[in-house]
Coordinates of C-alpha atoms and ligand atoms in Angstrom, one line a residue:
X1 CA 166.1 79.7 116.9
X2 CA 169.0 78.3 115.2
X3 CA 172.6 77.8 116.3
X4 CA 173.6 80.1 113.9
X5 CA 171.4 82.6 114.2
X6 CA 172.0 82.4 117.8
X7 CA 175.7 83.3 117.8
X8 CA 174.8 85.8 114.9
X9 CA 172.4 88.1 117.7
X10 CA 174.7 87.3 120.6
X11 CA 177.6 88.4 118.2
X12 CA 175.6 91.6 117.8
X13 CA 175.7 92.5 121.0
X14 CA 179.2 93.4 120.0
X15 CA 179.2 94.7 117.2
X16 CA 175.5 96.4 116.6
X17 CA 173.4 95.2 113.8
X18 CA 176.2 92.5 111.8
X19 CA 173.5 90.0 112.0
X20 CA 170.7 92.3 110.1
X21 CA 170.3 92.4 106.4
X22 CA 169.1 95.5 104.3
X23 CA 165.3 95.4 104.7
X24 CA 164.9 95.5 100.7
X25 CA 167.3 92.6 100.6
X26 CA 165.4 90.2 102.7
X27 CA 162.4 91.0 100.6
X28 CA 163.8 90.8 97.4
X29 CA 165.5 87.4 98.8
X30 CA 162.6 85.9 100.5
X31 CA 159.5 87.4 99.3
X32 CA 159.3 88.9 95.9
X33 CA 159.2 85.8 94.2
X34 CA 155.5 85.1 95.2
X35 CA 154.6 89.3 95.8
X36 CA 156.5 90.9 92.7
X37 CA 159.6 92.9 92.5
X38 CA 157.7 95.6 93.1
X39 CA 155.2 94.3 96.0
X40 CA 152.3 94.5 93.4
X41 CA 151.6 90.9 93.3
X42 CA 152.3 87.9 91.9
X43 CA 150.9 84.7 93.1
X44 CA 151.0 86.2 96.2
X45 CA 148.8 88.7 96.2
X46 CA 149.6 92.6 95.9
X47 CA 150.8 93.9 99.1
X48 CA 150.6 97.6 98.0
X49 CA 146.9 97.9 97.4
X50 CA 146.1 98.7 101.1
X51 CA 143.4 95.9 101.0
X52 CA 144.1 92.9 103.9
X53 CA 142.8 89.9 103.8
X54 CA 144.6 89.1 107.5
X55 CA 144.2 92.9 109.1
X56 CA 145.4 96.3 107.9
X57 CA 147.3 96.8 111.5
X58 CA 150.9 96.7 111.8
X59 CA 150.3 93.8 114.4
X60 CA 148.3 92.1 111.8
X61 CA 150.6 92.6 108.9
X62 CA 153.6 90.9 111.3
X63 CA 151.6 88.5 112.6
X64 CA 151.1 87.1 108.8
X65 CA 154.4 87.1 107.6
X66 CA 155.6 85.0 111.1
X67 CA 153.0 82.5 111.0
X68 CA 151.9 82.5 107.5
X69 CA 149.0 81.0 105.5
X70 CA 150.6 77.5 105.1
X71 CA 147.3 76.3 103.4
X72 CA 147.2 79.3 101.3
X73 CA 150.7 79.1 100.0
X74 CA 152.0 81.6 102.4
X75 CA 154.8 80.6 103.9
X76 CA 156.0 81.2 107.9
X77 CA 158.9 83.4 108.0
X78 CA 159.1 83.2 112.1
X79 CA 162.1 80.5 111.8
X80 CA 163.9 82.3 109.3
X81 CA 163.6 86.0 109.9
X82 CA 163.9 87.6 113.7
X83 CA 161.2 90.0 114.9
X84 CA 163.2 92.9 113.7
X85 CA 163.3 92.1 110.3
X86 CA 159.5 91.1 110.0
X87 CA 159.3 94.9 111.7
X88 CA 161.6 95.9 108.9
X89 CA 159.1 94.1 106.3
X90 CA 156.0 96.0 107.3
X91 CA 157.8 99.0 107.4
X92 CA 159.2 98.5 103.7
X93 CA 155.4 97.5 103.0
X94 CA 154.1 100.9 104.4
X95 CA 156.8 102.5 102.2
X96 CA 155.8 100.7 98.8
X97 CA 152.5 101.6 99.8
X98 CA 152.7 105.1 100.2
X99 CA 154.7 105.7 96.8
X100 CA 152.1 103.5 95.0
X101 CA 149.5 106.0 95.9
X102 CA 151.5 109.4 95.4
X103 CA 150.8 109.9 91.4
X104 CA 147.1 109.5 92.6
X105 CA 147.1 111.6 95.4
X106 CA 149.2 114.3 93.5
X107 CA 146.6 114.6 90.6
X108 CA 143.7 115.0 93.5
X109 CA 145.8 118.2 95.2
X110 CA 146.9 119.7 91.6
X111 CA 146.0 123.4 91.2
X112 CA 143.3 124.2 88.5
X113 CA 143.8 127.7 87.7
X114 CA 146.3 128.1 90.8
X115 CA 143.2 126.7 92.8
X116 CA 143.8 123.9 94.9
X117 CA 140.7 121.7 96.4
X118 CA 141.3 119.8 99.6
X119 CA 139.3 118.7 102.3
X120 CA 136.0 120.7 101.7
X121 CA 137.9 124.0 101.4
X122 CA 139.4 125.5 98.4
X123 CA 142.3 127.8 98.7
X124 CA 145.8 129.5 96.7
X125 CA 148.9 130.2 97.6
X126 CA 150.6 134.1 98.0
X127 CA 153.7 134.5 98.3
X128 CA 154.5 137.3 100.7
X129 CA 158.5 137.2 100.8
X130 CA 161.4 135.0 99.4
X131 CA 164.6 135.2 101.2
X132 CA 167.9 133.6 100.2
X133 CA 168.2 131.3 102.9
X134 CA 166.6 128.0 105.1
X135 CA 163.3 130.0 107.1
X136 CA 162.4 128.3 110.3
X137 CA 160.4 129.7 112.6
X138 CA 158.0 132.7 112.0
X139 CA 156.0 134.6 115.0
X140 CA 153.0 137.6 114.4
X141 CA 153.7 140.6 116.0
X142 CA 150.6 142.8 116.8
X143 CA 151.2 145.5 114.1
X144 CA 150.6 142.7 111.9
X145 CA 154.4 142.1 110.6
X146 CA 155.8 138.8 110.7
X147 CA 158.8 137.8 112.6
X148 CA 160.8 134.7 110.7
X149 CA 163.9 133.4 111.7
X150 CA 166.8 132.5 108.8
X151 CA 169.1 129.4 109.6
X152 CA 171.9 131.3 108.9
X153 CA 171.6 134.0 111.8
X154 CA 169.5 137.0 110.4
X155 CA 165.9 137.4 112.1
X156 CA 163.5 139.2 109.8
X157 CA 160.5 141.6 110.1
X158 CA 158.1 141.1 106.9
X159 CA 155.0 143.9 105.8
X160 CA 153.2 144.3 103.6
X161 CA 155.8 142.2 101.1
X162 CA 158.8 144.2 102.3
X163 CA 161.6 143.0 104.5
X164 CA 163.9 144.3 107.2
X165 CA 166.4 142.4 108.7
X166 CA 166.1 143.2 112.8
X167 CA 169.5 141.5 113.6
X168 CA 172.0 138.7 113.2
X169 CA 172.3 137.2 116.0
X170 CA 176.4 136.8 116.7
X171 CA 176.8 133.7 118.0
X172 CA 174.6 131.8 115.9
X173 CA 176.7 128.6 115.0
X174 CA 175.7 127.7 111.7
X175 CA 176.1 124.2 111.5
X176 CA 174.4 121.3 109.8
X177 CA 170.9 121.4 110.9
X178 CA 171.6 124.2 113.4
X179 CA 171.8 127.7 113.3
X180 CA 168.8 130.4 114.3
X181 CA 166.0 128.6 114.8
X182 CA 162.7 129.2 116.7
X183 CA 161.0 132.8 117.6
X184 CA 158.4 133.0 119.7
X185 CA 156.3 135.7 121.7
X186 CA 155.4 136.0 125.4
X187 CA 152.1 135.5 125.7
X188 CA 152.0 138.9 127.4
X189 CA 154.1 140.5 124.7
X190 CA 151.7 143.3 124.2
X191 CA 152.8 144.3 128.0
X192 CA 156.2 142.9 128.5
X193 CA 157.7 142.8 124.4
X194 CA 159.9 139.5 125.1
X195 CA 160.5 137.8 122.1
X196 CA 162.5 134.5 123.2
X197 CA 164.6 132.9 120.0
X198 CA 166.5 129.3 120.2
X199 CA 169.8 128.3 117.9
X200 CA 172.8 126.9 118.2
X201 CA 175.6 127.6 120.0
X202 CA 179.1 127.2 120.6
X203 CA 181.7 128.5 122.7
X204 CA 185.0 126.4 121.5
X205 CA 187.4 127.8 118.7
X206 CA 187.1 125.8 115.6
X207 CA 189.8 122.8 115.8
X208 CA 190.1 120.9 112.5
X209 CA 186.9 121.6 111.6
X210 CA 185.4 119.6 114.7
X211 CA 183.9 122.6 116.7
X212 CA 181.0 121.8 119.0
X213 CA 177.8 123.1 120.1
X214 CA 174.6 122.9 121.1
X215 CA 170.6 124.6 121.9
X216 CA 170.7 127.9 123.3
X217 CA 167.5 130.0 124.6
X218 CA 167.7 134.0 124.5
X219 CA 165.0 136.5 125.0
X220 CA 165.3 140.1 123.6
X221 CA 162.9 143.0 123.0
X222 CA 162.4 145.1 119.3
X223 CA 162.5 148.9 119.5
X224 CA 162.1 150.9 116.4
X225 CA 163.4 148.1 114.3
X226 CA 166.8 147.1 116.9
X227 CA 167.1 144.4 118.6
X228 CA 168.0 144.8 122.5
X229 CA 167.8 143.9 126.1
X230 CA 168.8 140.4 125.0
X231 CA 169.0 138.2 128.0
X232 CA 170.1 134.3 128.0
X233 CA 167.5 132.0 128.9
X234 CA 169.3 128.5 128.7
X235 CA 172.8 127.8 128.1
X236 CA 174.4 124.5 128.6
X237 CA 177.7 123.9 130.2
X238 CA 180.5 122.9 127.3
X239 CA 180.6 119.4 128.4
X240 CA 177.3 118.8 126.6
X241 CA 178.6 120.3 123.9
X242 CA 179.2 118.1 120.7
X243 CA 180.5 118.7 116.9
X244 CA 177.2 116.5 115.7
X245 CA 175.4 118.6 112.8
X246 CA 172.1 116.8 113.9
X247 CA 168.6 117.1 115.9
X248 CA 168.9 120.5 117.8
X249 CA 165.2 120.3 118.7
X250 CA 164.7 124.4 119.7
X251 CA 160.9 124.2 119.4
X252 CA 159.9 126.9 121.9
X253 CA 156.2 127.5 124.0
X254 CA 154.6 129.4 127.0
X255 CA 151.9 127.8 129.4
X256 CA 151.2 129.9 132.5
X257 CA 154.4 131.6 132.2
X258 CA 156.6 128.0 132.2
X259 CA 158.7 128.2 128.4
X260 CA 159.0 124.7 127.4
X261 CA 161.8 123.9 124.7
X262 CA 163.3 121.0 123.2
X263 CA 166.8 119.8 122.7
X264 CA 167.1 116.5 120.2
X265 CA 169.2 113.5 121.2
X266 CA 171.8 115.2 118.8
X267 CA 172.9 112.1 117.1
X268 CA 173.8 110.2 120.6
X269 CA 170.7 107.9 120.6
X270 CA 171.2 106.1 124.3
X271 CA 171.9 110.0 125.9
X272 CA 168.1 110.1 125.6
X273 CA 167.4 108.3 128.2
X274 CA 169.8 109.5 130.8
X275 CA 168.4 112.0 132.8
X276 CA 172.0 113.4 133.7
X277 CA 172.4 114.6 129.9
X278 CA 170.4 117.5 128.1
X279 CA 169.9 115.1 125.0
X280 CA 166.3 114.3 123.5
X281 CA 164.5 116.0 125.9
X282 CA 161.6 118.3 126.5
X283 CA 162.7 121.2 129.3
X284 CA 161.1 123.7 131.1
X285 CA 162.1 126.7 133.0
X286 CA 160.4 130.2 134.3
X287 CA 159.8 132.5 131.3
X288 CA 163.1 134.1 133.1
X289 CA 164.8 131.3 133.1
X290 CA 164.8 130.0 136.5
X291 CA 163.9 126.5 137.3
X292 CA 160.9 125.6 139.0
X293 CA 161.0 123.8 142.3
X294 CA 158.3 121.6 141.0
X295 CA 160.0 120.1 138.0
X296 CA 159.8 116.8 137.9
X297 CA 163.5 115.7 138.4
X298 CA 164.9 118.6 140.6
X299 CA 165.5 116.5 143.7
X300 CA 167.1 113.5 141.6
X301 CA 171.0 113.6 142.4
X302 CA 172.7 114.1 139.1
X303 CA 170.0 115.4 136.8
X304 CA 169.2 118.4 135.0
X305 CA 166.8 120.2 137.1
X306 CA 165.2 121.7 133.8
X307 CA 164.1 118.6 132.6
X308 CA 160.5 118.2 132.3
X309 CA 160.0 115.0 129.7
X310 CA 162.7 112.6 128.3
X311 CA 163.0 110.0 125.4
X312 CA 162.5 112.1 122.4
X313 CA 164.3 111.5 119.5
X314 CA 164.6 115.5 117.9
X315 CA 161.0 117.3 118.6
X316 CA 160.9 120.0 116.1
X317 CA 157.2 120.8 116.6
X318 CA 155.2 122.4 119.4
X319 CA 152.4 123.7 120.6
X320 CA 149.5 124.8 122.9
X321 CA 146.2 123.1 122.6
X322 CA 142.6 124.8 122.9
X323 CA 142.9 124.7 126.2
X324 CA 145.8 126.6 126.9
X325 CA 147.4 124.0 129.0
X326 CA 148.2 120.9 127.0
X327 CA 151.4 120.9 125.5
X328 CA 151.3 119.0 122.1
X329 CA 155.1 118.1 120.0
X330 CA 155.9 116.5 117.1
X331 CA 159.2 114.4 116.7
X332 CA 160.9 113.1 113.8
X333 CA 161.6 109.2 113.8
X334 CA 164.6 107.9 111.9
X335 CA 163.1 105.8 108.9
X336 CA 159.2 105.4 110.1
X337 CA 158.5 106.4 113.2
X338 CA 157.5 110.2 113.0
X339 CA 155.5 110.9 116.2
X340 CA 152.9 113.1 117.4
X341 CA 153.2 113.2 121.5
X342 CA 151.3 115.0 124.4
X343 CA 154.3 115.8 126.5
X344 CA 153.5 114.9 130.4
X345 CA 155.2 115.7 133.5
X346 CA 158.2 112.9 134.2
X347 CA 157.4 110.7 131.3
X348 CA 159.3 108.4 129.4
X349 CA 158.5 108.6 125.5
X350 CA 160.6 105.6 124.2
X351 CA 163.2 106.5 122.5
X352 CA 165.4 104.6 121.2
X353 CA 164.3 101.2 123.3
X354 CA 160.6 102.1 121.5
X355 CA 160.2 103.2 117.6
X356 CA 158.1 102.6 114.8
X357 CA 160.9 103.1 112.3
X358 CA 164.3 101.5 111.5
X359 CA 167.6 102.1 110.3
X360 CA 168.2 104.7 107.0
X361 CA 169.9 101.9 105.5
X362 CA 166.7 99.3 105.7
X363 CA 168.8 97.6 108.9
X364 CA 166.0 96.8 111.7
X365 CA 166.3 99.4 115.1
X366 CA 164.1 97.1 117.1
X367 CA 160.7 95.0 116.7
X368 CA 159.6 96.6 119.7
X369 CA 156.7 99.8 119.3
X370 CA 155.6 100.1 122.6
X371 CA 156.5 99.0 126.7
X372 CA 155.3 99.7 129.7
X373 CA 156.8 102.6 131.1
X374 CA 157.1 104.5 128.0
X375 CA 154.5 106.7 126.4
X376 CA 153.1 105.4 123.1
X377 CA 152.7 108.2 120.6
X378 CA 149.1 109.5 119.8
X379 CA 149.8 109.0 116.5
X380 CA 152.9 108.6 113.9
X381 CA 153.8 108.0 110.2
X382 CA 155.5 105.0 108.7
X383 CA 156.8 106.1 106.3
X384 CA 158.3 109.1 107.7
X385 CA 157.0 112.9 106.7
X386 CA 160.2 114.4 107.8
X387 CA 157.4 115.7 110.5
X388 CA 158.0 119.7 111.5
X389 CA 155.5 122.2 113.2
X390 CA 151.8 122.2 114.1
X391 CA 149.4 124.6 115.0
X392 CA 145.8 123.8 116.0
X393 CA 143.3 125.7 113.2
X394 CA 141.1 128.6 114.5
X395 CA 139.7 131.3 112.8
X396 CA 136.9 131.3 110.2
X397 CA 138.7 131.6 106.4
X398 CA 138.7 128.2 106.8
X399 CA 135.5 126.8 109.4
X400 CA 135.8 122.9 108.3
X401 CA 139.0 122.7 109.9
X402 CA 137.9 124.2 113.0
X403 CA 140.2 122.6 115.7
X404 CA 141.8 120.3 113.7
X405 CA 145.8 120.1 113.6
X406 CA 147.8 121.2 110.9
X407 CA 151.4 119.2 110.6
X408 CA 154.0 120.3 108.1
X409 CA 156.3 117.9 106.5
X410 CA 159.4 118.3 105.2
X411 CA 161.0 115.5 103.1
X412 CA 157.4 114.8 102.1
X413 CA 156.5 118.3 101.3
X414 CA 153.2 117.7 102.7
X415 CA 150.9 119.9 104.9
X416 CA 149.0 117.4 106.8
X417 CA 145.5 118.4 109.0
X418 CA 144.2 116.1 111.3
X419 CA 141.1 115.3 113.1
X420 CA 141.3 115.6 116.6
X421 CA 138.5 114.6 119.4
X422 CA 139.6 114.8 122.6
X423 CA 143.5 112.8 123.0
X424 CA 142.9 111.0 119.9
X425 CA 143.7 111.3 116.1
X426 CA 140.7 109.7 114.0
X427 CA 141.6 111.1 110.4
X428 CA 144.9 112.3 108.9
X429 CA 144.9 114.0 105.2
X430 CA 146.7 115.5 103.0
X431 CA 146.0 118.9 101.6
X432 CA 149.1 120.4 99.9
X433 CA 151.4 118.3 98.1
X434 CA 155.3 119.3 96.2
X435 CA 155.5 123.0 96.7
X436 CA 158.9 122.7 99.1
X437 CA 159.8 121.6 102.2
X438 CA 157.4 123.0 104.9
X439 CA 159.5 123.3 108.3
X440 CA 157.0 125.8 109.7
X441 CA 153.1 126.2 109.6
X442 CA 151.1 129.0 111.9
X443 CA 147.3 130.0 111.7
X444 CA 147.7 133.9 111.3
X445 CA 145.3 136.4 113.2
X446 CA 142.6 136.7 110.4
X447 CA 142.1 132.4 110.3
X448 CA 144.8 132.8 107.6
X449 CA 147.5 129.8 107.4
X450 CA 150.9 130.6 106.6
X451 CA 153.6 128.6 105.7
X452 CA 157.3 128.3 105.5
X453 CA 158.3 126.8 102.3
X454 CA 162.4 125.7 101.5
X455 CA 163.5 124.3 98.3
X456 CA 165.7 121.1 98.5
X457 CA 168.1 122.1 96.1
X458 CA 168.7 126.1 96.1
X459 CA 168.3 126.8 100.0
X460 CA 165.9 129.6 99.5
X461 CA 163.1 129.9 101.2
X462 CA 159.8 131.6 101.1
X463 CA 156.8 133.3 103.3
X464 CA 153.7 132.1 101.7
X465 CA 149.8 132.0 102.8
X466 CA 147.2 129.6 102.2
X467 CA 144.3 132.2 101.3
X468 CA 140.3 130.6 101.2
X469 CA 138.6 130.7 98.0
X470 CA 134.7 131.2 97.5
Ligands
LIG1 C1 155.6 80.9 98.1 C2 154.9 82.2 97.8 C3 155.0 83.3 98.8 C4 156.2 83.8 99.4 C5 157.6 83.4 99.1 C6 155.7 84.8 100.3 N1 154.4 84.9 100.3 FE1 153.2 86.3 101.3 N2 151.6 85.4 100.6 C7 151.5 84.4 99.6 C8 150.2 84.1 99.3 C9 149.7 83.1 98.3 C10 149.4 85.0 100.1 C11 147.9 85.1 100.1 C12 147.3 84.1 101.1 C13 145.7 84.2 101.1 O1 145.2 84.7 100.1 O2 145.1 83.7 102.0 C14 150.3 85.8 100.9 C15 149.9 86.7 101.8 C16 150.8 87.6 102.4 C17 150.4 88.6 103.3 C18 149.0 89.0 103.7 C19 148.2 89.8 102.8 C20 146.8 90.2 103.2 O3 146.0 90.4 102.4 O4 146.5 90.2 104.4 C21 151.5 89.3 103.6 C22 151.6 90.6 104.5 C23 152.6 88.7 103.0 N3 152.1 87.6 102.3 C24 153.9 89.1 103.1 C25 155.0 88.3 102.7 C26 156.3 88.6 103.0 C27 156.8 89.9 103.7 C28 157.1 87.6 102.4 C29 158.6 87.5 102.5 C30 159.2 87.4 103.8 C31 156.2 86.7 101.8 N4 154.9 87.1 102.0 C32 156.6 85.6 101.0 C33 152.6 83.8 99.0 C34 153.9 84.0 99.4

């Protein structure tokens, strides 16, 4: 390592990241004069053509841009660039990648005749209601109306294409990405009629502007169309409170009457590793509310007795698996790095010493994927989906996906279904493309997949299904 670049990282202990160029600048500085502009080739060869002569793994990719192909004109970058920024690179690579692809990939998944073909199935899309908000969560009562939740407060009962709001919830605090968010039901509902809900919440009067908040769990019941009974669930002391708009988490699940929720790192990376802060973690009380005596951090002086996982970056997906007992999340990674995760008792997922991703601005977050102690994920995306909820497939409109996961994306506008065997992810497709933002997917009672849909510019938001076709 150089003198200079020496003093550069020990400087950057001071002041994070000085010593890190913009990712696209060190390409376009170091690299594009052999690769292209664009990463399509040059006399280097194309690097967006997903075909490696060194290895298609990250590892692989990294390993050739440190050491090179001296005898093949590729040069060794190791002296030069830190491990971060050769993370950066591949990162960029997987990017360039990705878009090259998308013109292809959105002809494949174009409707013909409002007919979509994807992965052995064919299916369209109904629209069953359109509201004038950001949807978020949706739940299936047993009449068969749908429950969805509206960021802005109201929760919504939807038939038969008609609408009734049940309530707006009064101290929803709307607020970047927070407001009402998740609505789920007791497992039991059909003999207890819990519905639990998560949002944001905040007890301060506004000051300046700067008002601060944060996840709150309720329960309530629905009797002839009002909302009562409500109870709170989980409610953080004001100290944790904080005027960050960002990563609420408020996924929400029941496993042998345990409710597990999620609370992102809400902007404070580091918190998400402290066990004394509620920040990036995964929490789980009685369906009450009370904490269980076996959590895993109950006797631990200082921390919050309801914390069941830590290290997540903002989990804003969850669910049960097949077997009723495994609890599956999604999280989203800053830029890479969205995760899929089996969430275990006690365990460390990584972040932020661990990520696949980096920096929005192209600055490198560490060169570092994995260590031990910390869970690696079971799978993630680089680039990013902007990755939201999942729900395992059953039913029979649609028998090829049998069992396999269905991931919504958001900033990708893709719905994603992947094949699972056992703890692993062997395939991952794509099988709708550019019809909105999808923040929630759930497989309905009759096998039928429905989807909550936002558009990025107008903030409305629709109830659609994905309905088979012979
Ligand atoms: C002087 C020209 C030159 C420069 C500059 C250069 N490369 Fe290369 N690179 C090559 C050549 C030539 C190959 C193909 C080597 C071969 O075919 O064995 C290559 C191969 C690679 C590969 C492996 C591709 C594969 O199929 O496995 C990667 C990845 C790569 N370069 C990345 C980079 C990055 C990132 C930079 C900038 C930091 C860079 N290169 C700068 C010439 C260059």
């Amino acid at each position: 390592m150089s003198i200079v670049r020496r003093v550069l990282l020990s400087f950057s202990f001071l002041i994070a990241s000085i010593s890190y160029a913009d990712v696209t600048n060190i390409y376009q500085t170091h690299c594009s004069g052999c690769h292209g502009k664009n990463l399509s080739g040059g006399s280097g060869s194309s690097l967006i053509d997903n075909e490696w002569k060194y290895g298609g793994r990250d590892e692989d990719i990294a390993q050739v841009i440190k050491y090179g192909a001296p005898d093949m004109g590729m040069p060794a970058w190791g002296k030069i660039l830190t491990d971060e920024d050769v993370r950066s690179l591949v990162i960029l690579i997987r990017e360039e990648t990705k878009a090259a692809s998308l013109t292809q990939m959105q002809a494949e998944l174009a409707p013909e005749n409002g007919v979509i073909e994807a992965s052995g199935h064919k299916y369209s899309l109904t629209t069953l209601a359109e509201l004038n908000g950001v949807l978020w969560g949706m739940a299936f009562l047993p009449d068969g109306s749908i429950l969805v939740t509206e960021r802005s407060g109201s929760l919504w009962q939807i038939s038969d294409k008609k609408k009734r709001k049940i309530i707006d919830v009064a101290d929803v605090w709307q607020h970047g990405q927070g407001g009402l968010l998740d609505v789920y039901l007791h497992p039991d509902y059909l003999n207890n009629g819990w519905i639990y809900m998560s949002y944001s919440h905040s007890v301060e009067p506004k000051l300046f502007g700067r008002d601060k908040g944060i996840t709150k769990i309720i329960r309530g019941k629905i009797r002839n169309g009002q909302w009562q009974d409500q109870q709170t669930i989980f409610e953080l002391d004001d100290k944790f409170h904080t005027s960050a708009g960002v990563h609420f988490g408020s996924r929400l699940a029941i496993i042998d009457g345990y409710l597990f929720f999620s609370i992102g790192d809400r902007g404070d990376m580091a918190l998400a590793q402290q066990l004394d802060k509620p920040n990036g973690k995964i929490f789980r009380v009685h369906d009450d509310g009370r904490v269980p005596k076996d959590n895993p951090f109950v006797d631990q002086k200082g921390a919050l007795p309801e914390i069941w996982s830590y290290g997540h970056r903002n989990p804003q997906g969850m669910t049960v698996a097949r077997d009723g007992k495994t609890l599956w999340i999604t999280e989203h990674g800053p830029r890479g790095g969205d995760e899929i995760n089996i969430v275990e008792k006690g365990k460390n997922y990584g972040w932020p010493v661990v990520t696949h991703g980096m920096n929005y601005n192209g600055t490198p977050m560490t060169a570092h994927t994995s260590k031990p102690g910390m869970v690696d994920p079971l799978h993630y995306w680089v680039p990013s989906i902007a990755v939201s909820d999942i729900d395992f497939y059953s039913g029979e409109a649609f028998p090829l996906w049998k069992n396999r996961l269905l991931v919504s994306g958001m900033a990708s506008e893709e719905l994603h279904l992947l094949d699972v065997k056992g703890n692993s992810i062997e395939e991952d497709r794509i099988i709708l493309k550019n019809r909105g933002r999808i923040r929630d997917v759930a497989v309905g009672p009759k096998g039928v997949i429905y989807l909550l849909l936002n558009n990025r510019g107008s903030k409305t938001g629709k109830l659609v299904t994905m309905n088979p076709v012979k």
